[in-house]
Short mmCIF file of N, CA and C in Angstrom, two decimals:
data_model
loop_
_atom_site.label_atom_id
_atom_site.label_comp_id
_atom_site.label_asym_id
_atom_site.label_seq_id
_atom_site.Cartn_x
_atom_site.Cartn_y
_atom_site.Cartn_z
N UNK E 283 -138.50 -125.95 -0.91
CA UNK E 283 -137.17 -124.94 -0.97
C UNK E 283 -138.04 -124.03 0.13
N UNK E 284 -136.91 -123.01 0.60
CA UNK E 284 -137.53 -122.27 1.59
C UNK E 284 -137.51 -120.59 1.12
N UNK E 285 -138.24 -119.80 2.14
CA UNK E 285 -138.67 -118.72 1.26
C UNK E 285 -137.23 -118.13 1.16
N UNK E 286 -136.65 -118.00 1.54
CA UNK E 286 -134.91 -117.00 1.25
C UNK E 286 -134.80 -117.75 -0.20
N UNK E 287 -134.48 -118.93 0.01
CA UNK E 287 -133.82 -119.49 -1.25
C UNK E 287 -134.65 -119.63 -2.58
N UNK E 288 -135.82 -119.01 -2.41
CA UNK E 288 -136.78 -119.14 -3.46
C UNK E 288 -136.98 -117.54 -3.97
N UNK E 289 -136.67 -116.35 -2.69
CA UNK E 289 -136.46 -115.29 -3.25
C UNK E 289 -135.04 -114.88 -3.64
N UNK E 290 -133.90 -115.80 -3.14
CA UNK E 290 -132.53 -116.02 -4.06
C UNK E 290 -132.73 -116.39 -5.45
N UNK E 291 -132.91 -117.18 -5.70
CA UNK E 291 -133.11 -117.89 -7.12
C UNK E 291 -134.01 -116.85 -7.83
N UNK E 292 -135.32 -116.66 -7.35
CA UNK E 292 -136.16 -115.26 -8.29
C UNK E 292 -135.19 -114.00 -8.72
N UNK E 293 -134.67 -113.54 -7.31
CA UNK E 293 -133.85 -112.35 -8.13
C UNK E 293 -132.55 -112.64 -8.71
N UNK E 294 -131.99 -113.99 -8.71
CA UNK E 294 -130.63 -114.11 -9.76
C UNK E 294 -130.94 -114.50 -11.12
N UNK E 295 -132.21 -115.01 -11.52
CA UNK E 295 -132.76 -115.47 -12.33
C UNK E 295 -132.95 -113.88 -13.01
N UNK E 296 -133.92 -112.99 -12.34
CA UNK E 296 -134.01 -111.62 -12.96
C UNK E 296 -133.14 -111.04 -13.06
N UNK E 297 -131.79 -110.62 -12.44
CA UNK E 297 -130.61 -110.41 -12.71
C UNK E 297 -130.12 -110.62 -13.93
N UNK E 298 -130.17 -111.90 -14.13
CA UNK E 298 -129.51 -112.47 -15.46
C UNK E 298 -130.70 -112.13 -16.58
N UNK E 299 -132.00 -112.23 -16.77
CA UNK E 299 -132.32 -112.22 -17.56
C UNK E 299 -132.43 -110.58 -18.43
N UNK E 300 -132.36 -109.52 -16.79
CA UNK E 300 -132.27 -108.18 -17.07
C UNK E 300 -130.90 -107.95 -17.90
N UNK E 301 -129.45 -108.26 -17.73
CA UNK E 301 -128.54 -107.96 -18.36
C UNK E 301 -128.21 -108.86 -19.64
N UNK E 302 -128.98 -109.94 -19.71
CA UNK E 302 -128.96 -110.31 -21.27
C UNK E 302 -129.68 -109.64 -22.25
N UNK E 303 -131.07 -109.10 -21.80
CA UNK E 303 -131.71 -108.46 -22.51
C UNK E 303 -131.10 -107.00 -23.13
N UNK E 304 -130.40 -106.51 -22.01
CA UNK E 304 -129.65 -105.08 -21.98
C UNK E 304 -128.46 -105.25 -23.01
N UNK E 305 -127.77 -106.49 -23.05
CA UNK E 305 -127.02 -106.79 -23.65
C UNK E 305 -127.14 -106.70 -26.01
N UNK E 306 -128.51 -107.95 -25.07
CA UNK E 306 -128.96 -107.86 -26.59
C UNK E 306 -129.30 -106.58 -27.36
N UNK E 307 -130.16 -105.67 -26.31
CA UNK E 307 -130.82 -104.26 -26.73
C UNK E 307 -129.28 -103.45 -27.25
N UNK E 308 -128.32 -103.45 -26.94
CA UNK E 308 -127.33 -102.63 -27.21
C UNK E 308 -126.71 -103.33 -28.15
N UNK E 309 -126.49 -104.80 -28.52
CA UNK E 309 -126.27 -104.74 -29.94
C UNK E 309 -127.02 -104.53 -30.93
N UNK E 310 -128.25 -104.64 -30.33
CA UNK E 310 -128.78 -104.72 -32.08
C UNK E 310 -129.72 -103.07 -32.07
N UNK E 311 -129.27 -102.12 -31.41
CA UNK E 311 -129.87 -100.73 -31.38
C UNK E 311 -128.16 -100.22 -32.08
N UNK E 312 -127.60 -100.76 -32.32
CA UNK E 312 -126.39 -99.83 -33.04
C UNK E 312 -126.16 -99.85 -34.48
N UNK E 313 -127.14 -98.89 -34.84
CA UNK E 313 -127.37 -98.80 -36.93
C UNK E 313 -125.50 -98.46 -37.19
N UNK E 314 -125.38 -98.95 -38.39
CA UNK E 314 -124.27 -99.01 -39.21
C UNK E 314 -123.27 -99.45 -38.33
N UNK E 315 -122.65 -99.70 -37.61
CA UNK E 315 -121.74 -100.14 -36.87
C UNK E 315 -120.33 -100.09 -37.79
N UNK E 316 -120.78 -101.27 -38.75
CA UNK E 316 -119.74 -101.44 -39.56
C UNK E 316 -119.02 -100.30 -40.45
N UNK E 317 -119.60 -99.15 -40.27
CA UNK E 317 -119.05 -98.34 -40.92
C UNK E 317 -117.58 -97.79 -40.21
N UNK E 318 -117.34 -97.93 -38.77
CA UNK E 318 -116.50 -97.90 -37.82
C UNK E 318 -115.32 -98.85 -37.91
N UNK E 319 -115.34 -99.69 -38.90
CA UNK E 319 -114.28 -101.05 -38.70
C UNK E 319 -112.99 -100.98 -40.10
N UNK E 320 -112.34 -100.72 -39.80
CA UNK E 320 -111.34 -100.56 -40.36
C UNK E 320 -110.92 -101.88 -40.98
N UNK E 321 -110.07 -102.20 -42.37
CA UNK E 321 -109.83 -103.31 -43.04
C UNK E 321 -108.57 -104.28 -41.82
N UNK E 322 -108.17 -105.27 -42.20
CA UNK E 322 -107.43 -105.68 -41.42
C UNK E 322 -106.44 -106.79 -42.70
N UNK E 323 -105.16 -105.72 -42.90
CA UNK E 323 -104.54 -106.23 -43.98
C UNK E 323 -103.59 -106.93 -43.28
N UNK E 324 -103.20 -108.39 -43.74
CA UNK E 324 -102.52 -109.61 -43.16
C UNK E 324 -101.80 -110.20 -44.28
N UNK E 325 -100.39 -110.03 -43.97
CA UNK E 325 -99.67 -111.07 -44.67
C UNK E 325 -98.56 -111.69 -44.36
N UNK E 326 -98.92 -112.98 -44.64
CA UNK E 326 -98.48 -114.65 -43.71
C UNK E 326 -97.33 -114.65 -45.23
N UNK E 327 -96.22 -115.82 -44.55
CA UNK E 327 -95.51 -116.06 -45.51
C UNK E 327 -95.94 -117.14 -46.72
N UNK E 328 -97.13 -117.48 -46.62
CA UNK E 328 -97.85 -118.04 -47.56
C UNK E 328 -98.06 -117.30 -48.72
N UNK E 329 -98.19 -116.53 -48.69
CA UNK E 329 -98.97 -115.55 -49.57
C UNK E 329 -97.88 -115.38 -50.57
N UNK E 330 -96.53 -115.14 -50.09
CA UNK E 330 -95.26 -114.80 -50.89
C UNK E 330 -95.02 -115.74 -52.14
N UNK E 331 -95.05 -115.20 -53.50
CA UNK E 331 -94.45 -115.74 -54.33
C UNK E 331 -93.77 -116.76 -54.59
N UNK E 332 -93.35 -118.07 -54.95
CA UNK E 332 -92.05 -118.75 -55.12
C UNK E 332 -91.54 -118.16 -55.92
N UNK E 333 -90.07 -118.02 -55.56
CA UNK E 333 -89.24 -117.67 -56.57
C UNK E 333 -88.26 -118.43 -57.72
#
């Protein structure tokens, strides 16, 4: 492998690892986010009572 190929590979892997780490940090550092969620009330035809 050439030096430039090695540098590109190292920078690519470093970028992906940093992005992955940042995403994991953002997901895990948000406390009590479930309080902001609204319930979804779905009504489908199979829930109707038979007549």
